[in-house]
Amino acid sequence: MRPILMKGHERPLTFLKYNRDGDLLFSCAKDHTPTVWFADNGERLGTYRGHNGAVWTCDVSRDSTRLITGSADQTVKLWNVQKGTQLYTFNFGSPARSVEFAIGDKLAVITTDPFMELTSAIHVKRIAGDPTEQTEESVLVIKGPQGRINRAVWGPLNRTIISAGEDAVIRIWDSETGKLLKESDKESGHKKTITSLTKAADGSHFLSGSLDKSAKLWDTRTLTLIKTYGTERPVNAVAMSPLLDHVVLGGGQDASAVTTTDHRAGKFEAKFYDKILQEEIGGVKGHFGPINALAFNPDGKSFSSGGEDGYVRLHHFDPDYFNIKI
Amino acid sequence: MMVTGATQNPAPPTKLRWGELDEDDGEDLDFLLPPKQVIGPDENGIKKVIEYKFNDEGNKVKITTTTRVRKLANARLSKQAVERRSWPKFGDAVREDVGSRLTMVSTEEILLERPRAPGSKAEEPKAAGDSLAQLGKGGAVLMVCRTCGKKGDHWTSRCPYKDLALPAESFVDKPAVPETATAAAGSGKNTYVPPGMRAGADRSGTDMRRRNDENSVRVTNLSEDTREADLHELFRPFGAVSRVYVAIDQKTGMSRGFGFVNFVNKDDAQRAINKLNGYGYDNLILRVEWATPRTN
């Protein structure tokens, strides 16, 4: 395949997100300016100017009219996707690390980092249909996990919130009361910081990637470990194909390994694994630096990866990708 | 489009026409053309349109247009997506000109590379070879230390591991001035594969560099266009060669007539000297001897 290279960001990429229809791709990077691209040919549509710090995360509403972004400048902003204008700003006491709209886009879950005396927290905010009616108040605030919470997502039917972070434990919280419902098992769980989390298209299982060089597949209801995928590199980003049973892991290189391995350009790869057999199918090389973000188009026929090198690489699969057999 | 030809006016009838039309009436109607006929798309999607018109000379002309009507591949965009396609650019994209190269299609074909069969140890020798490939590529590597093979850290003269073992690689020495070695390495080495990287290349190294230097053979009376590769090729039959060097005049790019070959084994070096001293190579008689005075 001929990937399309998009170099709109000058700093490393942090997050990629497709909209529900799969025609827009939103990219966040450390350069303060989230960008939206057309997902078929990689043409840039626009940028959202306003943040003063690295943008760690974003999510787009189902009708692709609203964008929510979380940034290191301690704000979370709501944007009009089409015009690029800011609709609302939520202020926090510490950098925001992860945002996600709930199903129905009426709520959003936001995580904030530990900062000075504040511990990390998970906030649930109500999102008003009319931006002028938007208020700052939180519906729910959950505190508890030690260390940074790198990702928090909504569980099925918005009943639960799943969080994962630096303490390597995945937790499921009740989204109305804030009570901790489940924690991942310490023995079988991750051993190091969990960097990324992605849900299956139907929400029944999710994948977590960690710096312990593995990714694990969990059942959403019971939080039992289903599968484990091992790599040689710390995993920074994970993605699941909505079409085939493939998972993709993207990662980097341990700082200690930097001098011993070669720096041949374009060697960082996104690794494809068979979801059920846990075996590696192959890798897609091309990035000049560790891969920090991965996203699959909802139609499953293309995917994109964002790296430390500031490039977003958009890959449309060749027809023989769909016929791969282990 | 097919123009089938001009049709002439109908010849005047010899008998009375039906409907009592006389010639004049028939000619009056000449300015009328038969109506356009559309033969709709058949099962192959072929559509024919037959029109009549007057060409420049005033002749009636029948034009048959044959087109194939084909349905485009399923536009996978939903209606809203199609609308979004026509949104105006905003933010930093407003000032974008058509020629801006933000989005480019990769020039390389990238494949989903299947991993090697499980259990193979292909990774390790690859690591040794790859740093050479890296050197071969040029441009990306800045500082190469020959002693420890580390890149981007220090030059050979400043190697903190000066006395330690040479890494298990053989390599081609870069011509002349070490400080500008990178520039030279970068120039035009993109497709050149150093002998150490070629198929069948011998990459075994020696234990210690010093011993290697003691197996150094000096070759003089080289022709002008002799290069490292030639020397390597010439001396290879005698045994493993760890290093070749040809003194090259930076300005002209020609060999200055001499070079050095380091063998892994002293015996190989001895045999090479015996055989190649006095050997005719490229119109010149080679002189091959020990680089440093040897006592055997």
Coordinates of C-alpha atoms in Angstrom, one line a residue:
Chain A
M1 CA 0.0 0.0 0.0
R2 CA 1.1 3.6 -0.5
P3 CA 0.6 5.4 2.8
I4 CA -0.3 9.0 2.7
L5 CA 2.1 11.1 4.8
M6 CA 0.6 14.1 6.5
K7 CA 3.0 16.5 8.1
G8 CA 0.9 19.0 9.7
H9 CA 2.3 18.9 13.2
E10 CA 5.7 20.0 14.2
R11 CA 5.8 18.1 17.4
P12 CA 5.1 14.5 18.3
L13 CA 1.6 13.2 17.8
T14 CA -0.4 12.2 20.8
F15 CA -3.7 11.0 19.7
L16 CA -5.7 10.1 16.5
K17 CA -9.5 9.8 16.2
Y18 CA -11.8 9.1 13.3
N19 CA -15.3 10.4 13.3
R20 CA -18.2 8.0 13.2
D21 CA -18.7 8.2 9.4
G22 CA -15.0 7.6 8.8
D23 CA -14.5 10.5 6.6
L24 CA -12.6 12.8 9.0
L25 CA -9.5 12.1 11.0
F26 CA -8.7 14.3 14.0
S27 CA -5.1 14.5 15.1
C28 CA -3.7 15.8 18.4
A29 CA -0.1 16.6 19.0
K30 CA 2.2 18.4 21.4
D31 CA 2.1 21.4 19.2
H32 CA -1.1 22.9 20.7
T33 CA -3.1 22.7 17.5
P34 CA -5.4 19.8 16.9
T35 CA -6.0 19.3 13.1
V36 CA -8.7 17.7 11.1
W37 CA -8.0 15.9 7.8
F38 CA -10.1 14.2 5.2
A39 CA -9.7 10.5 5.8
D40 CA -9.7 9.4 2.2
N41 CA -6.9 11.4 0.7
G42 CA -5.3 13.0 3.8
E43 CA -6.1 16.6 2.7
R44 CA -6.1 19.0 5.6
L45 CA -9.4 20.6 6.3
G46 CA -8.5 22.8 9.2
T47 CA -6.9 23.4 12.6
Y48 CA -8.3 24.3 15.9
R49 CA -6.4 27.2 17.4
G50 CA -6.7 28.1 21.0
H51 CA -4.9 25.8 23.3
N52 CA -1.7 26.8 25.0
G53 CA -0.3 23.5 25.7
A54 CA 0.2 20.0 24.3
V55 CA -3.1 18.5 23.3
W56 CA -3.2 15.0 24.7
T57 CA -6.6 13.7 23.6
C58 CA -9.7 14.4 21.7
D59 CA -13.1 13.0 20.9
V60 CA -15.7 13.9 18.3
S61 CA -19.4 13.6 18.7
R62 CA -21.4 11.1 16.7
D63 CA -22.8 13.7 14.3
S64 CA -19.3 15.2 13.8
T65 CA -20.4 18.6 14.9
R66 CA -18.6 18.9 18.2
L67 CA -15.0 18.2 19.1
I68 CA -13.7 18.0 22.6
T69 CA -10.0 18.3 23.3
G70 CA -8.0 17.9 26.5
S71 CA -4.7 19.7 26.9
A72 CA -1.7 20.2 29.1
D73 CA -2.8 23.8 29.6
Q74 CA -5.3 22.5 32.2
T75 CA -8.3 23.1 30.0
V76 CA -10.7 21.0 28.0
K77 CA -12.3 22.8 25.1
L78 CA -15.4 22.2 23.1
W79 CA -15.1 23.2 19.4
N80 CA -17.4 23.6 16.4
V81 CA -15.9 21.0 14.1
Q82 CA -16.9 22.8 10.9
K83 CA -15.8 26.3 11.7
G84 CA -13.0 25.7 14.1
T85 CA -14.4 28.1 16.7
Q86 CA -14.3 27.4 20.4
L87 CA -17.7 26.8 22.0
Y88 CA -16.7 26.3 25.6
T89 CA -13.7 25.9 27.9
F90 CA -13.6 23.8 31.0
N91 CA -10.9 24.8 33.4
F92 CA -9.1 22.4 35.7
G93 CA -6.3 22.5 38.2
S94 CA -4.1 20.2 36.3
P95 CA -3.4 19.0 32.7
A96 CA -6.2 17.0 31.1
R97 CA -5.1 13.6 29.8
S98 CA -8.1 11.9 28.4
V99 CA -11.5 12.9 27.2
E100 CA -14.4 10.9 25.7
F101 CA -17.9 11.6 24.8
A102 CA -20.5 9.3 26.2
I103 CA -22.9 7.4 24.0
G104 CA -25.4 10.1 23.1
D105 CA -22.8 12.9 23.5
K106 CA -24.6 14.3 26.5
L107 CA -21.8 13.5 28.9
A108 CA -18.1 13.5 28.7
V109 CA -15.5 11.8 30.9
I110 CA -12.3 13.8 31.5
T111 CA -9.2 12.7 33.4
T112 CA -6.7 15.1 35.0
D113 CA -3.2 14.5 36.0
P114 CA -1.8 14.7 39.5
F115 CA -0.3 18.1 39.9
M116 CA 1.2 19.6 43.0
E117 CA -1.2 18.8 45.7
L118 CA -4.0 17.6 43.5
T119 CA -4.3 13.9 42.9
S120 CA -5.4 12.6 39.6
A121 CA -9.1 12.5 39.1
I122 CA -11.9 11.4 36.7
H123 CA -14.5 14.1 36.0
V124 CA -17.8 13.6 34.3
K125 CA -19.3 16.7 32.8
R126 CA -22.6 17.3 31.2
I127 CA -22.5 18.5 27.7
A128 CA -25.4 20.8 26.8
G129 CA -26.9 20.7 23.4
D130 CA -26.7 24.4 23.1
P131 CA -23.2 25.7 23.8
T132 CA -24.5 28.8 25.4
E133 CA -26.1 26.8 28.1
Q134 CA -23.0 24.9 28.9
T135 CA -21.9 25.0 32.5
E136 CA -18.7 24.1 34.3
E137 CA -20.1 21.9 36.9
S138 CA -19.2 18.3 37.2
V139 CA -21.7 15.6 37.5
L140 CA -19.3 13.3 39.2
V141 CA -15.7 13.4 40.3
I142 CA -13.8 10.2 41.1
K143 CA -10.5 10.3 42.9
G144 CA -8.5 7.3 43.9
P145 CA -6.0 5.9 41.5
Q146 CA -2.4 6.7 42.2
G147 CA -0.4 8.3 39.5
R148 CA -1.6 9.5 36.2
I149 CA -4.7 8.1 34.6
N150 CA -3.8 7.8 31.0
R151 CA -7.2 6.8 29.6
A152 CA -10.8 6.7 30.8
V153 CA -13.6 5.5 28.6
W154 CA -17.3 4.8 28.9
G155 CA -18.5 1.3 29.4
P156 CA -21.5 -0.1 27.7
L157 CA -24.7 2.0 28.0
N158 CA -22.7 4.6 29.9
R159 CA -23.2 2.7 33.0
T160 CA -19.6 2.3 33.8
I161 CA -16.3 4.1 33.4
I162 CA -13.1 2.2 32.7
S163 CA -9.9 3.8 33.7
A164 CA -6.2 2.8 33.3
G165 CA -3.0 4.6 34.1
E166 CA 0.4 4.6 35.6
D167 CA -0.4 2.3 38.4
A168 CA -1.0 -0.5 35.8
V169 CA -4.4 -1.4 37.2
I170 CA -7.5 -1.2 35.2
R171 CA -10.5 -0.1 37.2
I172 CA -14.2 -0.1 36.5
W173 CA -16.3 2.5 38.2
D174 CA -20.0 3.0 38.4
S175 CA -20.7 6.1 36.4
E176 CA -23.6 7.3 38.6
T177 CA -22.3 6.7 42.1
G178 CA -18.6 6.7 41.5
K179 CA -18.1 3.5 43.3
L180 CA -15.3 1.2 42.3
L181 CA -16.8 -1.9 40.9
K182 CA -13.8 -3.9 39.7
E183 CA -10.1 -3.9 39.5
S184 CA -7.9 -5.9 37.2
D185 CA -6.0 -8.7 38.8
K186 CA -2.5 -7.8 39.8
E187 CA -0.9 -11.1 38.9
S188 CA -2.3 -11.3 35.4
G189 CA -2.5 -7.6 34.7
H190 CA 0.0 -5.2 33.4
K191 CA 3.2 -4.6 35.2
K192 CA 4.0 -1.1 34.1
T193 CA 2.2 2.0 33.1
I194 CA -0.8 1.4 30.8
T195 CA -0.5 3.9 28.0
S196 CA -3.6 3.3 25.9
L197 CA -6.9 1.7 25.8
T198 CA -9.3 1.1 23.0
K199 CA -12.8 -0.5 22.9
A200 CA -14.1 -3.0 20.5
A201 CA -16.7 -1.7 18.1
D202 CA -19.5 -3.4 20.1
G203 CA -18.1 -2.6 23.4
S204 CA -17.9 -6.1 24.7
H205 CA -14.1 -6.2 25.1
F206 CA -11.3 -3.7 25.1
L207 CA -7.6 -3.7 24.6
S208 CA -5.0 -2.1 26.8
G209 CA -1.4 -1.4 25.9
S210 CA 1.4 -0.9 28.4
L211 CA 5.0 0.0 28.7
D212 CA 5.6 -3.6 29.9
K213 CA 5.8 -4.5 26.2
S214 CA 2.5 -6.2 26.1
A215 CA -1.1 -5.6 25.3
K216 CA -4.0 -7.3 26.9
L217 CA -7.5 -8.0 25.9
W218 CA -10.2 -7.8 28.6
D219 CA -13.9 -8.5 28.9
T220 CA -15.8 -5.4 29.6
R221 CA -18.4 -6.8 32.0
T222 CA -16.3 -9.1 34.1
L223 CA -12.8 -7.6 33.6
T224 CA -11.3 -11.0 33.0
L225 CA -8.2 -11.3 31.0
I226 CA -8.9 -12.9 27.6
K227 CA -5.7 -12.5 25.6
T228 CA -2.2 -11.2 25.8
Y229 CA 0.0 -10.0 22.9
G230 CA 3.7 -9.6 23.5
T231 CA 6.1 -7.4 21.6
E232 CA 9.7 -6.3 22.0
R233 CA 8.9 -2.7 22.5
P234 CA 6.9 -0.7 25.0
V235 CA 3.4 -0.2 23.6
N236 CA 2.3 3.4 23.3
A237 CA -0.9 2.9 21.2
V238 CA -3.3 0.1 20.5
A239 CA -6.1 -0.2 18.0
M240 CA -8.6 -2.9 17.0
S241 CA -9.9 -3.5 13.6
P242 CA -13.7 -3.2 13.4
L243 CA -13.8 -5.4 10.4
L244 CA -11.4 -8.3 11.0
D245 CA -10.1 -9.9 14.1
H246 CA -6.8 -8.0 14.1
V247 CA -5.3 -5.8 16.8
V248 CA -2.5 -3.4 16.1
L249 CA 0.1 -2.3 18.5
G250 CA 2.4 0.7 18.1
G251 CA 5.2 1.6 20.3
G252 CA 8.6 2.9 20.8
Q253 CA 12.0 2.0 22.1
D254 CA 13.3 1.8 25.6
A255 CA 15.7 4.6 26.2
S256 CA 18.3 2.1 27.2
A257 CA 18.0 0.3 23.9
V258 CA 18.7 3.4 21.9
T259 CA 22.4 3.0 21.4
T260 CA 22.5 -0.6 20.7
T261 CA 19.8 -1.0 18.0
D262 CA 20.3 0.7 14.7
H263 CA 18.6 3.8 13.7
R264 CA 17.8 2.9 10.1
A265 CA 15.2 5.4 9.1
G266 CA 11.7 4.3 8.9
K267 CA 12.1 1.3 11.1
F268 CA 9.4 1.9 13.7
E269 CA 6.4 -0.2 12.9
A270 CA 2.9 -0.9 13.8
K271 CA 2.5 -4.6 14.5
F272 CA -0.6 -6.5 13.5
Y273 CA -1.6 -9.5 15.6
D274 CA -4.4 -12.0 15.1
K275 CA -6.8 -11.2 17.9
I276 CA -7.7 -14.7 18.7
L277 CA -4.5 -16.6 18.0
Q278 CA -2.3 -13.9 19.6
E279 CA 0.2 -14.4 16.8
E280 CA 2.0 -11.7 15.0
I281 CA 0.7 -11.2 11.4
G282 CA 3.2 -8.6 10.4
G283 CA 4.3 -5.1 10.7
V284 CA 3.9 -1.9 8.8
K285 CA 7.1 0.1 8.9
G286 CA 7.6 3.7 8.0
H287 CA 7.7 5.9 11.0
F288 CA 11.0 7.6 11.9
G289 CA 10.2 7.6 15.6
P290 CA 8.1 5.7 18.1
I291 CA 4.4 5.4 17.3
N292 CA 2.3 7.3 19.7
A293 CA -1.2 7.0 18.2
L294 CA -3.1 4.5 16.2
A295 CA -6.7 4.6 14.9
F296 CA -8.7 2.4 12.6
N297 CA -11.3 3.8 10.2
P298 CA -14.7 2.6 11.3
D299 CA -15.1 0.8 8.0
G300 CA -12.0 -1.2 8.7
K301 CA -10.4 -0.5 5.3
S302 CA -7.8 1.9 6.4
F303 CA -5.9 2.9 9.4
S304 CA -3.6 5.7 10.5
S305 CA -0.7 6.0 12.8
G306 CA 0.9 9.0 14.4
G307 CA 4.5 9.1 15.5
E308 CA 7.0 10.9 17.5
D309 CA 8.3 12.2 14.2
G310 CA 5.2 14.4 13.8
Y311 CA 4.0 12.5 10.8
V312 CA 0.5 11.0 10.4
R313 CA 0.6 8.1 8.1
L314 CA -2.7 7.1 6.5
H315 CA -2.8 3.6 5.1
H316 CA -5.5 2.2 2.8
F317 CA -5.2 -1.5 2.8
D318 CA -4.5 -3.5 -0.3
P319 CA -7.1 -6.1 -1.2
D320 CA -4.9 -8.9 -0.1
Y321 CA -4.9 -7.6 3.5
F322 CA -8.4 -8.9 3.8
N323 CA -7.3 -12.4 2.8
I324 CA -4.5 -12.9 5.2
K325 CA -4.2 -16.3 6.7
I326 CA -1.9 -17.2 9.5
Chain B
M1 CA -18.9 9.8 -32.1
M2 CA -19.6 8.7 -35.5
V3 CA -20.6 10.8 -38.4
T4 CA -22.2 8.4 -40.8
G5 CA -22.4 10.7 -43.7
A6 CA -24.4 13.2 -45.4
T7 CA -27.8 12.4 -46.8
Q8 CA -28.8 14.1 -49.9
N9 CA -32.1 15.7 -50.4
P10 CA -34.6 13.1 -51.6
A11 CA -34.7 13.0 -55.4
P12 CA -37.8 14.5 -56.9
P13 CA -40.4 11.8 -57.3
T14 CA -41.3 10.6 -60.8
K15 CA -44.9 10.0 -59.8
L16 CA -47.3 11.8 -57.7
R17 CA -46.5 11.4 -54.0
W18 CA -49.0 10.2 -51.6
G19 CA -50.8 13.1 -49.9
E20 CA -50.4 15.2 -53.0
L21 CA -47.3 16.9 -51.8
D22 CA -45.4 18.4 -54.7
E23 CA -41.7 18.9 -54.9
D24 CA -41.9 22.4 -53.6
D25 CA -43.5 21.3 -50.4
G26 CA -40.9 18.5 -50.1
E27 CA -38.1 21.0 -50.5
D28 CA -39.6 23.4 -48.1
L29 CA -39.4 20.8 -45.5
D30 CA -35.7 20.3 -46.0
F31 CA -34.8 22.7 -43.2
L32 CA -36.5 20.3 -40.8
L33 CA -34.3 17.6 -39.5
P34 CA -35.5 14.2 -38.3
P35 CA -35.9 14.1 -34.5
K36 CA -33.1 13.0 -32.2
Q37 CA -33.2 9.4 -31.4
V38 CA -32.0 7.9 -28.2
I39 CA -31.4 4.2 -28.0
G40 CA -31.2 3.7 -24.3
P41 CA -28.5 1.9 -22.4
D42 CA -28.6 -1.8 -23.3
E43 CA -27.3 -4.5 -21.0
N44 CA -23.7 -3.4 -21.5
G45 CA -24.6 0.1 -20.7
I46 CA -24.2 1.3 -24.3
K47 CA -26.3 4.2 -25.2
K48 CA -26.7 5.6 -28.7
V49 CA -27.9 9.1 -29.5
I50 CA -28.7 9.8 -33.2
E51 CA -28.9 13.4 -34.1
Y52 CA -29.3 15.2 -37.4
K53 CA -27.9 18.6 -38.2
F54 CA -26.6 20.8 -41.0
N55 CA -22.9 20.9 -41.4
D56 CA -21.0 24.0 -42.7
E57 CA -21.8 23.2 -46.3
G58 CA -25.5 23.1 -45.7
N59 CA -25.7 19.3 -46.0
K60 CA -27.8 17.3 -43.7
V61 CA -25.6 15.3 -41.4
K62 CA -26.5 12.3 -39.2
I63 CA -24.4 12.1 -36.0
T64 CA -24.4 8.9 -34.0
T65 CA -23.0 9.2 -30.5
T66 CA -22.2 6.0 -28.8
T67 CA -21.5 6.1 -25.1
R68 CA -21.2 3.6 -22.3
V69 CA -23.1 4.4 -19.2
R70 CA -21.3 3.1 -16.2
K71 CA -22.2 3.3 -12.6
L72 CA -19.4 4.6 -10.4
A73 CA -18.0 2.5 -7.6
N74 CA -20.1 2.9 -4.5
A75 CA -19.4 6.2 -3.1
R76 CA -18.8 5.2 0.5
L77 CA -19.5 8.6 1.9
S78 CA -22.7 9.3 3.6
K79 CA -24.7 12.3 2.7
Q80 CA -23.3 14.3 5.6
A81 CA -19.8 13.2 4.7
V82 CA -20.3 14.5 1.2
E83 CA -21.4 17.8 2.6
R84 CA -18.4 17.9 4.8
R85 CA -16.2 17.5 1.8
S86 CA -17.3 20.9 0.6
W87 CA -16.7 22.7 3.9
P88 CA -14.4 25.7 3.7
K89 CA -11.0 25.4 5.2
F90 CA -10.4 27.0 8.5
G91 CA -7.7 27.7 11.0
D92 CA -4.2 27.3 9.6
A93 CA -5.5 25.6 6.5
V94 CA -7.0 28.9 5.3
R95 CA -3.7 30.2 4.0
E96 CA -2.8 26.9 2.4
D97 CA -2.0 27.0 -1.3
V98 CA -2.6 24.1 -3.6
G99 CA 1.1 23.4 -3.9
S100 CA 1.7 23.0 -0.2
R101 CA 3.2 19.7 0.6
L102 CA 1.5 18.8 3.8
T103 CA 0.0 15.7 2.5
M104 CA 2.0 13.5 0.3
V105 CA 1.7 10.0 -1.0
S106 CA 4.6 7.9 0.1
T107 CA 7.1 7.1 -2.6
E108 CA 7.8 3.8 -1.1
E109 CA 5.5 0.9 -1.3
I110 CA 4.9 -0.3 2.2
L111 CA 3.8 -3.8 2.8
L112 CA 2.5 -5.6 5.8
E113 CA 5.6 -7.6 6.3
R114 CA 5.1 -11.1 7.6
P115 CA 7.5 -12.0 10.4
R116 CA 10.0 -14.7 9.9
A117 CA 9.1 -18.2 10.7
P118 CA 9.2 -18.7 14.4
G119 CA 12.5 -19.9 15.9
S120 CA 14.8 -18.4 13.3
K121 CA 17.6 -16.3 14.6
A122 CA 17.6 -13.9 11.7
E123 CA 17.7 -10.9 14.0
E124 CA 21.3 -11.0 15.3
P125 CA 23.4 -11.1 12.2
K126 CA 21.1 -8.6 10.8
A127 CA 22.0 -6.2 13.5
A128 CA 25.7 -6.3 12.6
G129 CA 25.0 -5.9 9.0
D130 CA 22.5 -3.2 9.4
S131 CA 24.9 -0.7 10.8
L132 CA 27.0 -1.1 7.7
A133 CA 23.9 -0.6 5.6
Q134 CA 23.4 2.4 7.6
L135 CA 26.9 3.6 6.7
G136 CA 26.3 2.7 3.2
K137 CA 23.1 4.7 3.0
G138 CA 24.9 7.8 4.3
G139 CA 23.4 11.0 5.2
A140 CA 21.6 9.7 8.2
V141 CA 24.6 8.8 10.3
L142 CA 26.9 11.5 11.4
M143 CA 29.6 10.2 13.6
V144 CA 30.9 6.7 13.2
C145 CA 33.4 5.3 15.6
R146 CA 35.3 2.5 14.0
T147 CA 36.4 0.9 17.2
C148 CA 33.1 0.3 18.9
G149 CA 30.8 0.8 16.0
K150 CA 28.6 3.2 17.9
K151 CA 27.1 5.9 15.9
G152 CA 26.3 9.5 16.6
D153 CA 28.4 9.6 19.7
H154 CA 32.1 10.1 19.0
W155 CA 34.7 9.8 16.4
T156 CA 37.2 7.0 16.3
S157 CA 40.0 9.0 17.9
R158 CA 37.8 9.8 20.8
C159 CA 36.5 6.4 21.4
P160 CA 36.2 5.6 25.1
Y161 CA 36.5 2.0 24.2
K162 CA 39.8 2.4 22.4
D163 CA 41.4 -0.7 23.8
L164 CA 38.5 -3.0 23.6
A165 CA 37.6 -5.6 21.1
L166 CA 36.7 -4.6 17.6
P167 CA 33.0 -5.4 16.9
A168 CA 32.5 -8.4 14.7
E169 CA 32.2 -6.6 11.4
S170 CA 34.4 -5.8 8.5
F171 CA 34.0 -2.5 6.8
V172 CA 35.4 -0.5 4.0
D173 CA 37.5 2.4 5.2
K174 CA 36.3 5.8 4.1
P175 CA 38.7 7.7 1.9
A176 CA 41.2 10.2 3.3
V177 CA 40.4 12.9 5.8
P178 CA 38.6 11.4 8.7
E179 CA 36.8 14.6 9.7
T180 CA 35.1 14.9 6.4
A181 CA 34.6 11.2 6.2
T182 CA 30.9 11.7 6.7
A183 CA 30.6 14.0 3.8
A184 CA 32.4 11.5 1.7
A185 CA 30.3 8.7 3.0
G186 CA 27.2 10.5 2.3
S187 CA 28.1 11.2 -1.3
G188 CA 26.6 8.8 -3.7
K189 CA 26.6 5.8 -1.4
N190 CA 22.9 5.2 -1.6
T191 CA 23.1 2.3 -3.9
Y192 CA 26.6 1.2 -3.3
V193 CA 26.9 -1.9 -1.2
P194 CA 30.2 -2.1 0.5
P195 CA 32.0 -5.4 0.1
G196 CA 31.4 -6.2 3.7
M197 CA 27.6 -6.2 3.0
R198 CA 27.6 -8.1 -0.2
A199 CA 26.4 -11.6 -0.4
G200 CA 29.0 -13.9 0.6
A201 CA 31.0 -11.2 2.3
D202 CA 33.2 -12.3 5.1
R203 CA 32.4 -10.4 8.2
S204 CA 34.3 -12.2 10.8
G205 CA 36.5 -9.9 12.7
T206 CA 39.6 -10.4 14.7
D207 CA 40.0 -10.4 18.4
M208 CA 42.1 -7.4 18.7
R209 CA 42.7 -4.6 16.5
R210 CA 46.3 -4.6 17.2
R211 CA 46.8 -8.0 15.8
N212 CA 44.9 -7.0 12.8
D213 CA 47.3 -4.1 12.2
E214 CA 50.1 -6.5 12.4
N215 CA 48.7 -8.4 9.5
S216 CA 48.7 -5.4 7.4
V217 CA 49.9 -5.7 3.9
R218 CA 51.0 -2.7 1.9
V219 CA 50.2 -2.7 -1.8
T220 CA 52.0 -0.2 -4.0
N221 CA 52.0 0.7 -7.7
L222 CA 48.3 0.6 -7.9
S223 CA 46.6 2.0 -11.0
E224 CA 44.8 5.3 -10.8
D225 CA 41.3 3.9 -10.7
T226 CA 41.9 1.2 -8.2
R227 CA 39.5 1.3 -5.3
E228 CA 39.0 -0.5 -2.0
A229 CA 36.6 -2.9 -3.7
D230 CA 39.1 -3.9 -6.2
L231 CA 41.7 -4.6 -3.6
H232 CA 39.3 -6.6 -1.6
E233 CA 38.3 -8.6 -4.6
L234 CA 41.9 -9.2 -5.4
F235 CA 43.0 -10.3 -1.9
R236 CA 39.9 -12.1 -0.9
P237 CA 40.9 -15.5 -2.4
F238 CA 43.7 -15.6 0.1
G239 CA 41.6 -15.4 3.2
A240 CA 39.4 -13.3 5.3
V241 CA 40.1 -9.6 4.8
S242 CA 39.1 -7.4 7.7
R243 CA 40.0 -4.1 6.2
V244 CA 41.1 -2.5 3.0
Y245 CA 42.3 1.0 2.4
V246 CA 43.3 2.8 -0.7
A247 CA 44.9 6.2 -0.5
I248 CA 42.8 8.5 -2.6
D249 CA 43.6 12.0 -3.6
Q250 CA 40.7 14.1 -2.5
K251 CA 41.0 16.5 -5.3
T252 CA 41.1 14.2 -8.3
G253 CA 39.5 11.2 -6.8
M254 CA 42.3 9.0 -8.2
S255 CA 44.2 6.5 -6.2
R256 CA 47.6 7.8 -5.0
G257 CA 49.0 4.5 -6.0
F258 CA 49.1 2.6 -2.8
G259 CA 46.9 1.0 -0.2
F260 CA 46.7 -1.4 2.7
V261 CA 45.0 -4.7 3.2
N262 CA 44.4 -6.2 6.6
F263 CA 44.0 -9.9 6.8
V264 CA 42.4 -11.8 9.6
N265 CA 45.1 -14.4 9.6
K266 CA 48.7 -13.8 9.2
D267 CA 49.2 -16.8 7.1
D268 CA 46.7 -15.6 4.6
A269 CA 48.6 -12.3 4.5
Q270 CA 51.8 -14.2 3.9
R271 CA 50.3 -16.2 1.1
A272 CA 48.9 -13.1 -0.5
I273 CA 52.3 -11.4 -0.4
N274 CA 53.9 -14.4 -2.0
K275 CA 51.4 -14.7 -4.7
L276 CA 50.6 -11.1 -5.6
N277 CA 53.9 -9.5 -5.3
G278 CA 54.8 -8.9 -8.9
Y279 CA 51.3 -9.7 -10.1
G280 CA 50.1 -7.7 -13.1
Y281 CA 47.0 -5.8 -12.2
D282 CA 45.5 -3.3 -14.5
N283 CA 48.6 -2.6 -16.6
L284 CA 50.9 -2.2 -13.6
I285 CA 53.0 -4.6 -11.7
L286 CA 51.9 -4.7 -8.1
R287 CA 54.3 -4.6 -5.2
V288 CA 52.9 -6.4 -2.2
E289 CA 54.8 -6.5 1.1
W290 CA 54.3 -6.3 4.8
A291 CA 53.3 -2.9 6.0
T292 CA 55.5 -2.9 9.0
P293 CA 58.9 -4.6 8.9
R294 CA 58.2 -8.1 10.1
T295 CA 60.3 -10.7 11.8
N296 CA 58.9 -14.1 11.4

